[in-house]
mmCIF file of C-alpha atoms in Angstrom:
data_model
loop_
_atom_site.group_PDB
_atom_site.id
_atom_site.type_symbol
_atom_site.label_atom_id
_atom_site.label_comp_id
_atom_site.label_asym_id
_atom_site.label_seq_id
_atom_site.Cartn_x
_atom_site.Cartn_y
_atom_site.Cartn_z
ATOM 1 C CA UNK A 1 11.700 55.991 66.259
ATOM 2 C CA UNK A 2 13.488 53.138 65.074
ATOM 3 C CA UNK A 3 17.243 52.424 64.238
ATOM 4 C CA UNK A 4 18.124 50.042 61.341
ATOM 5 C CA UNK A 5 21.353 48.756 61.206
ATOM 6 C CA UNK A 6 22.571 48.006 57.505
ATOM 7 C CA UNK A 7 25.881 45.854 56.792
ATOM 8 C CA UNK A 8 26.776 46.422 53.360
ATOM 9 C CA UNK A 9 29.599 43.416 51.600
ATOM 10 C CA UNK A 10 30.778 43.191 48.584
ATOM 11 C CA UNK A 11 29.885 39.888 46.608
ATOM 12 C CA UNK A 12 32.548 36.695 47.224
ATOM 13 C CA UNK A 13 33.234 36.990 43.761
ATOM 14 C CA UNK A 14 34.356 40.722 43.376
ATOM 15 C CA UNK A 15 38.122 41.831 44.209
ATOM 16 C CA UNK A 16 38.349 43.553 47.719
ATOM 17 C CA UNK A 17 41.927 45.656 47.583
ATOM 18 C CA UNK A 18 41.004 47.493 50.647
ATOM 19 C CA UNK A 19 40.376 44.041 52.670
ATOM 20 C CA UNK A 20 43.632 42.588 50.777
ATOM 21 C CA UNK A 21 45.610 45.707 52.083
ATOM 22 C CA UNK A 22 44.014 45.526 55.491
ATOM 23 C CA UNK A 23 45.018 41.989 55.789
ATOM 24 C CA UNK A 24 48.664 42.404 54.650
ATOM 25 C CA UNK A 25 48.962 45.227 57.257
ATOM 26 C CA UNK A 26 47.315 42.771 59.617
ATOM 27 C CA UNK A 27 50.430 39.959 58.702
ATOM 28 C CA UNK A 28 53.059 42.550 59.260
ATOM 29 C CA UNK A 29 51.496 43.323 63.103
ATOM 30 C CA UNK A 30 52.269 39.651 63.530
ATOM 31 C CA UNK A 31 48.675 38.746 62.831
ATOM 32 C CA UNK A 32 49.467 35.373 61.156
ATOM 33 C CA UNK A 33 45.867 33.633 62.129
ATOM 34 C CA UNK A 34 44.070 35.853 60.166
ATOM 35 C CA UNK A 35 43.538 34.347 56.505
ATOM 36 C CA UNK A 36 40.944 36.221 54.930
ATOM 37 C CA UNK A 37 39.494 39.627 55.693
ATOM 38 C CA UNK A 38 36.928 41.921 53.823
ATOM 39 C CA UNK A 39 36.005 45.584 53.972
ATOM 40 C CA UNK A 40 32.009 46.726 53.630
ATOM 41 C CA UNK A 41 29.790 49.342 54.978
ATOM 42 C CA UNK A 42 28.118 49.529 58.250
ATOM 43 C CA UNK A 43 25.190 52.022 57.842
ATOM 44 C CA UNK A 44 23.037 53.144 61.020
ATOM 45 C CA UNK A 45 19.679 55.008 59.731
ATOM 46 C CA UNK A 46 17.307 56.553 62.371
ATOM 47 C CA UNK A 47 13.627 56.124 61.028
ATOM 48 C CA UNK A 48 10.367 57.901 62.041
ATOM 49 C CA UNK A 49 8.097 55.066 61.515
ATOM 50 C CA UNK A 50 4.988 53.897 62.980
ATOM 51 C CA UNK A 51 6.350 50.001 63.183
ATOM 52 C CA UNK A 52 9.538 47.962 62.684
ATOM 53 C CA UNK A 53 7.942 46.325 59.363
ATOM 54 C CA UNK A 54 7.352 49.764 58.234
ATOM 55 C CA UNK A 55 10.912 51.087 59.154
ATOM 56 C CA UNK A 56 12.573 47.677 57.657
ATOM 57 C CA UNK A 57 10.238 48.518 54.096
ATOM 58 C CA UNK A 58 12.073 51.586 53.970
ATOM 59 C CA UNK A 59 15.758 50.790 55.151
ATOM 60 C CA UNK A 60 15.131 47.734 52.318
ATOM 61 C CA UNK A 61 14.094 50.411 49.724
ATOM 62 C CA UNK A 62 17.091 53.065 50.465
ATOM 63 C CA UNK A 63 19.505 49.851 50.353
ATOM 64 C CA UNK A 64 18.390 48.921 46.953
ATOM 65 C CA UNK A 65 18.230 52.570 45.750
ATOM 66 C CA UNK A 66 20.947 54.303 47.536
ATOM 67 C CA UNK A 67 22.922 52.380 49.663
ATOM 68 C CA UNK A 68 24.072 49.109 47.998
ATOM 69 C CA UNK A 69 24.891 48.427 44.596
ATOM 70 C CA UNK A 70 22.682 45.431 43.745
ATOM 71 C CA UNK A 71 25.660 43.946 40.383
ATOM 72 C CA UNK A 72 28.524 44.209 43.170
ATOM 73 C CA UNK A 73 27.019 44.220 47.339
ATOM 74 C CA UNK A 74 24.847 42.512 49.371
ATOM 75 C CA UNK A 75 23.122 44.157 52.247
ATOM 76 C CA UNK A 76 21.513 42.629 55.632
ATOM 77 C CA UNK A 77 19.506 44.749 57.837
ATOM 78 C CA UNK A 78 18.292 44.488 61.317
ATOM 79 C CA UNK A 79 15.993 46.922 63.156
ATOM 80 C CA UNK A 80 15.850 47.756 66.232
ATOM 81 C CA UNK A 81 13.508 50.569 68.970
ATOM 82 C CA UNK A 82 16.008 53.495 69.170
ATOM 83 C CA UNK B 1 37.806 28.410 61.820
ATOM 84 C CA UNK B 2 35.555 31.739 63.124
ATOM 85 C CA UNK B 3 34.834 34.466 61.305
ATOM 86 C CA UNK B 4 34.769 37.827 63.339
ATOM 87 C CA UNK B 5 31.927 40.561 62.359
ATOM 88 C CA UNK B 6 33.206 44.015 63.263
ATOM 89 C CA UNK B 7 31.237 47.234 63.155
ATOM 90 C CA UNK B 8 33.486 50.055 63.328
ATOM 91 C CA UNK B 9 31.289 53.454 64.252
ATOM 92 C CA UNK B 10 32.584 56.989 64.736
ATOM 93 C CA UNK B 11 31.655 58.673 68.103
ATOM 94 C CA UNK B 12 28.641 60.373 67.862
ATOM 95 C CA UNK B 13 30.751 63.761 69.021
ATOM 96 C CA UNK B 14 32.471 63.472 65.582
ATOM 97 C CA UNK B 15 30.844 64.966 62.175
ATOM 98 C CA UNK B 16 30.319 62.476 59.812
ATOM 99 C CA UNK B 17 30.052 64.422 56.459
ATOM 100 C CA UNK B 18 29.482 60.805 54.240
ATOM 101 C CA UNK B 19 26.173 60.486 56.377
ATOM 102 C CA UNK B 20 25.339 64.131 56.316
ATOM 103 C CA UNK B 21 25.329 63.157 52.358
ATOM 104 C CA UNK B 22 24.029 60.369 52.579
ATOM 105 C CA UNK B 23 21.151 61.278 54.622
ATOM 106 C CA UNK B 24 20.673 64.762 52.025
ATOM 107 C CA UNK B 25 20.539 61.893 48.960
ATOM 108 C CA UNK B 26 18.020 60.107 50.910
ATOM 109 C CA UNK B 27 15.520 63.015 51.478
ATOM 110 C CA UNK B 28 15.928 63.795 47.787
ATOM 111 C CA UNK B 29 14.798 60.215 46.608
ATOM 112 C CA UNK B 30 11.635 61.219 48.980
ATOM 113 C CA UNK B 31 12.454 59.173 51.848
ATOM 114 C CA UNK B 32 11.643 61.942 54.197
ATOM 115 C CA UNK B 33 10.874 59.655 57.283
ATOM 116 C CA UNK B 34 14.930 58.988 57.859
ATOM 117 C CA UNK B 35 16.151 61.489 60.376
ATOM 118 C CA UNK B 36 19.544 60.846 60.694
ATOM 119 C CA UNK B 37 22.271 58.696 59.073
ATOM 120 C CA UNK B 38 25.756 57.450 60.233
ATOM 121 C CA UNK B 39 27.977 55.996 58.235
ATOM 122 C CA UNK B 40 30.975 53.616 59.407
ATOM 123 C CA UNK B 41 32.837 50.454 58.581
ATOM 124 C CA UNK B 42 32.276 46.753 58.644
ATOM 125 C CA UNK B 43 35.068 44.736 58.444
ATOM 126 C CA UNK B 44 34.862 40.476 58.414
ATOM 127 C CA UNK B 45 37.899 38.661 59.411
ATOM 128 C CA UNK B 46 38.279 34.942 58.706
ATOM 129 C CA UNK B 47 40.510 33.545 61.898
ATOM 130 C CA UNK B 48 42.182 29.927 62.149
ATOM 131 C CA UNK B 49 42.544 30.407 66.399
ATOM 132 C CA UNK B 50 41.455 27.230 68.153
ATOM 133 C CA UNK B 51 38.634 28.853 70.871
ATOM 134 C CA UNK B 52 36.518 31.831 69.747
ATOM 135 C CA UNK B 53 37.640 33.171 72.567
ATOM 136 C CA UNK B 54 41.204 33.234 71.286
ATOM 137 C CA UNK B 55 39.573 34.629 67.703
ATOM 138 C CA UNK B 56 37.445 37.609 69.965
ATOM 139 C CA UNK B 57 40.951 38.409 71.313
ATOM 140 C CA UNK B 58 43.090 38.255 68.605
ATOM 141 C CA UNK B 59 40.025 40.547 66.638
ATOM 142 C CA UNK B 60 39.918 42.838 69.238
ATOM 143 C CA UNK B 61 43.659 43.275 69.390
ATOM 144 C CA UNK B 62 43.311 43.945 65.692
ATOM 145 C CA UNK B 63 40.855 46.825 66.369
ATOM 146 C CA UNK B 64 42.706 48.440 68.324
ATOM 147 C CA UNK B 65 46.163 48.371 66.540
ATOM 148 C CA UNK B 66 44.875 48.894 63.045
ATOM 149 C CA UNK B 67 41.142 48.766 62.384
ATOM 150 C CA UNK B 68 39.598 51.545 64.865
ATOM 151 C CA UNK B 69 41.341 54.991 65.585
ATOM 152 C CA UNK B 70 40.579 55.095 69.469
ATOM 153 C CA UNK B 71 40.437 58.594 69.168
ATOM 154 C CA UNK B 72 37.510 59.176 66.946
ATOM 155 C CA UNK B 73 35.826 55.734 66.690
ATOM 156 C CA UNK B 74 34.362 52.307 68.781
ATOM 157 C CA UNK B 75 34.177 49.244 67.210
ATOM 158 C CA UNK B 76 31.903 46.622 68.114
ATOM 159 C CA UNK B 77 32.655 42.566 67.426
ATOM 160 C CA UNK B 78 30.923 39.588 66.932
ATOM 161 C CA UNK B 79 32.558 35.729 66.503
ATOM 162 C CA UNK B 80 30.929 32.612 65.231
ATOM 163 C CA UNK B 81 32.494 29.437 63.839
ATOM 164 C CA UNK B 82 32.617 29.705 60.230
#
C-alpha cells in the first residue's frame, strides 16, 4: 500500500478570494508579517499498488482527471510506503 | 522572506464526506486500486520575519488561531526562504 500526497494550487495568475480573506483575517489577529497567502487542496490517496512508480502513474492520472483542473491548478505529488 | 507550506488534515476519527466523494468519483473513472481518500487544506503563507524560525512560529500561531480548528483537525508546516 502506498500513500500519495497531492498539493493542489491555483495558478499565480488566477484570483484567490479565499487566500485574500484568509489573509485579511490574518492582519486583523495582528498578523502584520504575513504579505501574501493562498488557499489549495491537500489530497491524501491510499493506493494498492505493486510499486511507488506504479502508485505515482495513477495519483498523476486522477490529478489530471479528477483532482486538479489543468486551465486554473497545478498539482505536486509525493509518494510515500503507508 | 520564507514562505510557509501548511497541510491542514482532519483527524482520521472525523468523516470526511468530500473524500468519501471523491474517492466514489474515482472508482467510477475505473481507478479501482485507490482505497481510501482524504481530503484537507493547503494553505501557503508568504512571511517577511527575519529567522525561519520566527516565520515557523508566527505560522504556527496562525494555525492555531485561524487556520486549523483544534477540535477536528492537525495541521502540519513546512518553511523555506522564498
Amino acid at each position: 500500500m502506498y500513500k500519495a500526497s497531492v498539493r493542489v494550487t491555483l495558478r499565480s495568475s488566477i484570483l484567490d478570494p479565499q487566500g485574500k480573506t484568509t489573509h485579511h483575517a490574518l492582519e486583523n489577529l495582528g498578523f502584520e508579517r504575513v504579505e501574501r497567502v493562498r488557499i489549495g487542496k491537500f489530497v491524501e490517496m491510499w493506493i494498492d499498488e505493486r510499486t511507488q512508480e506504479d502508485a505515482e502513474r495513477m495519483a498523476r492520472a486522477a490529478c489530471e482527471q479528477l483532482l486538479a483542473n489543468p486551465v486554473m491548478e497545478d498539482f505536486e505529488i509525493s509518494v510515500e510506503e503507508g
